[in-house]
Amino acid sequence: MSLPSPLTQHIARRPQRIALLQHVAEQGSITRAAKAAGISYKAAWDAIDELNNLASEPLVERSTGGRGGGGARLSAEGERVLRLYQRLQSLQAQVLEAAEQSSDLDLLGRLMLRTSARNQLQGEVSGLRRQGRHDRVSLALAGGLEIEALITRDSTERLELGLGSMVVALLKAGWVQVLGAGDVAEPGSNCLHATVEEVLAHEGDSSEVRLALGNGQTLCAFVDAQWLRERQVRSGWQVRAQFHPSYVLLGVPA
């Protein structure tokens, strides 16, 4: 029996985010879908980015600009996932009836972990190399991209990682550094080419920047506001996203 994929587990844990796909299909835009779902425009974008990152290919195809924030529609994969969600909904009542007592559902909820990490990328272990007390794990992402994680050997064994293992890489937005054309990348760090998709206002001296990777996945980063002003960073800017392998946390299906 195969293990459930990260996206399938996400469907089970966060049905309200999958339901957002139905609103996108009906409304044809992120703005109207967010309103129909009763969430903010930013929350809708975050949810769709997370779904696209966990899927094998993007679920929502977007066009920016225009009145109302641009259009959006489900891809063929998005339509397939929506049908899966609808089938799960039909099974939900049966699961509730099968629970012997209400505390059973609370127990299952505690066993399903949520994380504060903004960035979640699905990948496949493509390499394992010993490096002192640690293992350097190579992860193949969608679209031919690759990143590395540096974890303890105990973690490798506890997660039972091997070539071909499917994992979710977790990365906090504060651990992602945005590099411009003249900035030198740190040797040994992950460095991915990206396009600035949106710069969002943020409290304090930093702003949240949404970065689009070449494979359709996205990253969120917190960037110094002065750095953004000095370089006049805006949507469409070509940058690099840098983060050290030791900042990449790995998760596997329980």
Short mmCIF file of C-alpha atoms in Angstrom, two decimals:
data_model
loop_
_atom_site.label_atom_id
_atom_site.label_comp_id
_atom_site.label_asym_id
_atom_site.label_seq_id
_atom_site.Cartn_x
_atom_site.Cartn_y
_atom_site.Cartn_z
CA MET A 1 0.00 0.00 0.00
CA SER A 2 1.51 3.34 -1.03
CA LEU A 3 1.82 6.23 1.40
CA PRO A 4 -0.44 9.24 0.91
CA SER A 5 1.16 12.14 -0.92
CA PRO A 6 1.75 15.48 0.88
CA LEU A 7 -1.05 17.01 -1.19
CA THR A 8 -3.50 14.23 -0.26
CA GLN A 9 -2.64 14.69 3.41
CA HIS A 10 -3.16 18.44 3.01
CA ILE A 11 -6.61 17.81 1.53
CA ALA A 12 -7.51 15.79 4.61
CA ARG A 13 -6.13 18.37 7.06
CA ARG A 14 -7.07 21.66 5.38
CA PRO A 15 -10.29 21.11 3.41
CA GLN A 16 -11.13 24.83 3.48
CA ARG A 17 -8.08 25.55 1.34
CA ILE A 18 -9.02 22.92 -1.21
CA ALA A 19 -12.55 24.32 -1.24
CA LEU A 20 -10.99 27.56 -2.49
CA LEU A 21 -10.40 25.76 -5.79
CA GLN A 22 -14.17 25.47 -6.22
CA HIS A 23 -14.51 29.23 -5.76
CA VAL A 24 -11.76 29.88 -8.30
CA ALA A 25 -13.51 27.64 -10.81
CA GLU A 26 -16.81 29.42 -10.25
CA GLN A 27 -15.58 33.02 -9.98
CA GLY A 28 -12.72 33.12 -12.48
CA SER A 29 -10.52 35.40 -10.35
CA ILE A 30 -8.55 35.28 -7.10
CA THR A 31 -10.22 38.45 -5.83
CA ARG A 32 -13.78 37.17 -6.27
CA ALA A 33 -12.84 33.68 -5.06
CA ALA A 34 -11.40 35.16 -1.85
CA LYS A 35 -14.59 37.16 -1.27
CA ALA A 36 -16.75 34.09 -1.85
CA ALA A 37 -14.61 32.08 0.57
CA GLY A 38 -14.78 34.81 3.21
CA ILE A 39 -10.99 35.31 3.37
CA SER A 40 -8.61 38.11 2.44
CA TYR A 41 -7.03 38.44 -0.97
CA LYS A 42 -3.59 37.78 0.56
CA ALA A 43 -4.82 34.67 2.37
CA ALA A 44 -6.21 33.34 -0.91
CA TRP A 45 -2.89 33.87 -2.67
CA ASP A 46 -1.02 32.17 0.18
CA ALA A 47 -3.37 29.18 0.07
CA ILE A 48 -3.05 28.77 -3.69
CA ASP A 49 0.73 29.12 -3.55
CA GLU A 50 0.89 26.38 -0.92
CA LEU A 51 -1.35 24.09 -2.96
CA ASN A 52 0.69 24.67 -6.12
CA ASN A 53 3.92 23.96 -4.25
CA LEU A 54 2.64 20.67 -2.85
CA ALA A 55 1.19 19.44 -6.15
CA SER A 56 3.20 17.83 -8.93
CA GLU A 57 2.18 20.74 -11.17
CA PRO A 58 0.30 24.03 -10.60
CA LEU A 59 -3.39 23.68 -9.81
CA VAL A 60 -4.33 27.29 -10.59
CA GLU A 61 -3.29 29.26 -13.65
CA ARG A 62 -3.23 33.03 -13.10
CA SER A 63 -2.98 36.17 -15.20
CA THR A 64 -1.94 39.29 -13.30
CA GLY A 65 -3.13 42.85 -13.74
CA GLY A 66 -6.37 44.23 -14.97
CA ARG A 67 -9.46 45.28 -13.08
CA GLY A 68 -10.12 43.12 -10.04
CA GLY A 69 -6.61 41.71 -9.80
CA GLY A 70 -6.53 39.61 -12.98
CA GLY A 71 -8.10 36.30 -13.90
CA ALA A 72 -7.58 32.76 -12.68
CA ARG A 73 -8.73 29.30 -13.68
CA LEU A 74 -8.06 25.73 -12.68
CA SER A 75 -5.52 23.75 -14.66
CA ALA A 76 -6.33 20.19 -15.73
CA GLU A 77 -4.54 18.99 -12.59
CA GLY A 78 -6.53 21.46 -10.49
CA GLU A 79 -9.79 20.11 -11.87
CA ARG A 80 -8.66 16.56 -11.05
CA VAL A 81 -7.75 17.54 -7.46
CA LEU A 82 -11.10 19.29 -7.05
CA ARG A 83 -12.89 16.09 -8.08
CA LEU A 84 -10.79 14.24 -5.50
CA TYR A 85 -11.82 16.74 -2.83
CA GLN A 86 -15.47 16.33 -3.74
CA ARG A 87 -15.14 12.55 -3.38
CA LEU A 88 -13.51 13.01 0.02
CA GLN A 89 -16.41 15.21 1.08
CA SER A 90 -18.84 12.41 0.27
CA LEU A 91 -16.80 10.05 2.46
CA GLN A 92 -16.55 12.47 5.40
CA ALA A 93 -19.97 11.60 6.82
CA GLN A 94 -19.06 7.92 6.79
CA VAL A 95 -15.82 8.64 8.70
CA LEU A 96 -17.70 10.65 11.33
CA GLU A 97 -20.18 7.83 11.79
CA ALA A 98 -17.34 5.31 12.15
CA ALA A 99 -15.70 7.21 15.04
CA GLU A 100 -16.46 5.33 18.26
CA GLN A 101 -16.42 8.53 20.34
CA SER A 102 -15.88 12.23 19.77
CA SER A 103 -12.42 12.14 21.36
CA ASP A 104 -11.25 9.90 18.49
CA LEU A 105 -11.42 12.86 16.12
CA ASP A 106 -9.50 15.07 18.56
CA LEU A 107 -6.79 12.43 18.76
CA LEU A 108 -6.47 12.26 14.97
CA GLY A 109 -6.26 16.05 14.83
CA ARG A 110 -3.34 16.10 17.27
CA LEU A 111 -1.51 13.51 15.20
CA MET A 112 -1.70 15.67 12.06
CA LEU A 113 0.93 18.40 12.25
CA ARG A 114 0.51 21.95 11.05
CA THR A 115 3.59 24.12 10.63
CA SER A 116 4.39 27.82 10.85
CA ALA A 117 6.85 27.60 7.94
CA ARG A 118 5.56 29.74 5.06
CA ASN A 119 7.39 27.78 2.38
CA GLN A 120 6.56 24.12 1.75
CA LEU A 121 8.02 22.41 -1.30
CA GLN A 122 7.41 18.81 -2.30
CA GLY A 123 10.48 16.95 -3.53
CA GLU A 124 12.08 13.55 -4.05
CA VAL A 125 15.35 12.49 -2.46
CA SER A 126 17.83 12.26 -5.33
CA GLY A 127 21.07 12.05 -3.34
CA LEU A 128 22.44 11.32 0.14
CA ARG A 129 26.01 12.22 1.12
CA ARG A 130 27.72 11.96 4.50
CA GLN A 131 29.22 15.21 5.73
CA GLY A 132 30.74 14.79 9.17
CA ARG A 133 27.94 14.29 11.69
CA HIS A 134 25.38 15.35 9.12
CA ASP A 135 23.88 14.12 5.87
CA ARG A 136 23.53 16.40 2.86
CA VAL A 137 20.24 15.45 1.22
CA SER A 138 19.61 16.43 -2.41
CA LEU A 139 15.98 17.01 -3.30
CA ALA A 140 14.61 17.01 -6.85
CA LEU A 141 11.74 19.48 -7.13
CA ALA A 142 9.27 19.78 -9.98
CA GLY A 143 10.56 21.17 -13.25
CA GLY A 144 14.13 19.97 -12.81
CA LEU A 145 15.00 22.27 -9.90
CA GLU A 146 17.10 20.89 -7.06
CA ILE A 147 17.87 22.02 -3.51
CA GLU A 148 19.86 20.54 -0.66
CA ALA A 149 19.10 20.05 3.03
CA LEU A 150 21.62 19.43 5.80
CA ILE A 151 20.24 17.24 8.58
CA THR A 152 21.70 15.00 11.27
CA ARG A 153 22.34 11.35 10.51
CA ASP A 154 19.87 10.46 13.25
CA SER A 155 17.20 12.45 11.42
CA THR A 156 17.94 10.60 8.19
CA GLU A 157 17.46 7.28 9.96
CA ARG A 158 14.40 8.40 11.94
CA LEU A 159 12.68 9.65 8.77
CA GLU A 160 13.83 6.48 6.95
CA LEU A 161 15.10 8.53 4.04
CA GLY A 162 16.48 6.86 0.96
CA LEU A 163 16.77 7.53 -2.74
CA GLY A 164 13.30 8.09 -4.14
CA SER A 165 11.71 9.05 -0.79
CA MET A 166 9.05 11.74 -1.14
CA VAL A 167 9.43 14.57 1.38
CA VAL A 168 8.18 18.08 2.06
CA ALA A 169 10.88 20.71 2.53
CA LEU A 170 9.92 23.39 5.05
CA LEU A 171 11.57 26.80 4.99
CA LYS A 172 10.65 29.88 7.02
CA ALA A 173 10.28 33.11 5.05
CA GLY A 174 12.88 34.80 7.26
CA TRP A 175 15.51 32.28 6.17
CA VAL A 176 15.24 33.18 2.47
CA GLN A 177 17.61 35.92 1.28
CA VAL A 178 16.88 37.76 -1.96
CA LEU A 179 19.93 38.56 -4.10
CA GLY A 180 20.07 41.15 -6.84
CA ALA A 181 22.21 41.15 -9.99
CA GLY A 182 25.32 42.48 -8.21
CA ASP A 183 25.09 40.34 -5.08
CA VAL A 184 27.43 37.37 -4.65
CA ALA A 185 25.89 34.06 -3.59
CA GLU A 186 27.26 32.31 -0.52
CA PRO A 187 29.22 29.15 -1.43
CA GLY A 188 27.41 25.97 -0.45
CA SER A 189 24.00 27.62 -0.18
CA ASN A 190 20.93 26.89 -2.24
CA CYS A 191 20.47 29.59 -4.86
CA LEU A 192 17.42 29.53 -7.14
CA HIS A 193 16.59 31.93 -9.95
CA ALA A 194 13.24 33.59 -9.37
CA THR A 195 10.96 36.37 -10.54
CA VAL A 196 9.44 38.90 -8.14
CA GLU A 197 5.72 38.26 -8.33
CA GLU A 198 4.57 40.76 -5.73
CA VAL A 199 5.97 43.04 -3.02
CA LEU A 200 3.66 43.33 -0.02
CA ALA A 201 3.81 45.99 2.65
CA HIS A 202 4.91 44.70 6.04
CA GLU A 203 5.32 46.16 9.49
CA GLY A 204 8.74 47.32 10.62
CA ASP A 205 11.81 47.51 8.41
CA SER A 206 11.03 44.58 6.13
CA SER A 207 8.53 43.71 3.40
CA GLU A 208 7.16 40.38 2.31
CA VAL A 209 8.13 39.41 -1.22
CA ARG A 210 6.49 36.61 -3.18
CA LEU A 211 8.92 34.92 -5.58
CA ALA A 212 7.93 32.75 -8.54
CA LEU A 213 10.32 29.91 -9.36
CA GLY A 214 10.77 28.63 -12.88
CA ASN A 215 8.84 25.42 -12.14
CA GLY A 216 5.62 27.14 -11.06
CA GLN A 217 6.32 26.86 -7.32
CA THR A 218 6.72 29.95 -5.15
CA LEU A 219 8.72 31.17 -2.19
CA CYS A 220 7.97 33.89 0.34
CA ALA A 221 10.81 35.99 1.77
CA PHE A 222 11.13 38.90 4.19
CA VAL A 223 13.37 41.54 2.63
CA ASP A 224 14.81 44.75 4.08
CA ALA A 225 12.55 47.60 2.95
CA GLN A 226 15.45 49.97 2.34
CA TRP A 227 17.15 47.38 0.10
CA LEU A 228 13.96 47.16 -1.95
CA ARG A 229 13.65 50.96 -2.24
CA GLU A 230 17.26 51.48 -3.23
CA ARG A 231 17.00 48.93 -6.04
CA GLN A 232 13.44 49.92 -6.93
CA VAL A 233 12.37 46.29 -6.84
CA ARG A 234 9.01 45.64 -8.47
CA SER A 235 7.00 42.84 -10.05
CA GLY A 236 8.84 41.11 -12.87
CA TRP A 237 12.30 41.74 -11.41
CA GLN A 238 14.75 38.86 -11.88
CA VAL A 239 16.43 37.86 -8.60
CA ARG A 240 17.90 34.84 -6.82
CA ALA A 241 16.55 33.22 -3.67
CA GLN A 242 19.33 32.01 -1.37
CA PHE A 243 19.06 29.85 1.74
CA HIS A 244 21.52 27.59 3.54
CA PRO A 245 20.86 23.82 3.46
CA SER A 246 20.80 23.76 7.28
CA TYR A 247 17.69 25.96 7.18
CA VAL A 248 15.74 23.36 5.17
CA LEU A 249 13.60 21.15 7.42
CA LEU A 250 12.27 17.88 6.08
CA GLY A 251 8.98 16.13 6.75
CA VAL A 252 7.59 12.79 5.59
CA PRO A 253 4.13 11.17 5.79
CA ALA A 254 3.56 9.72 9.26
#
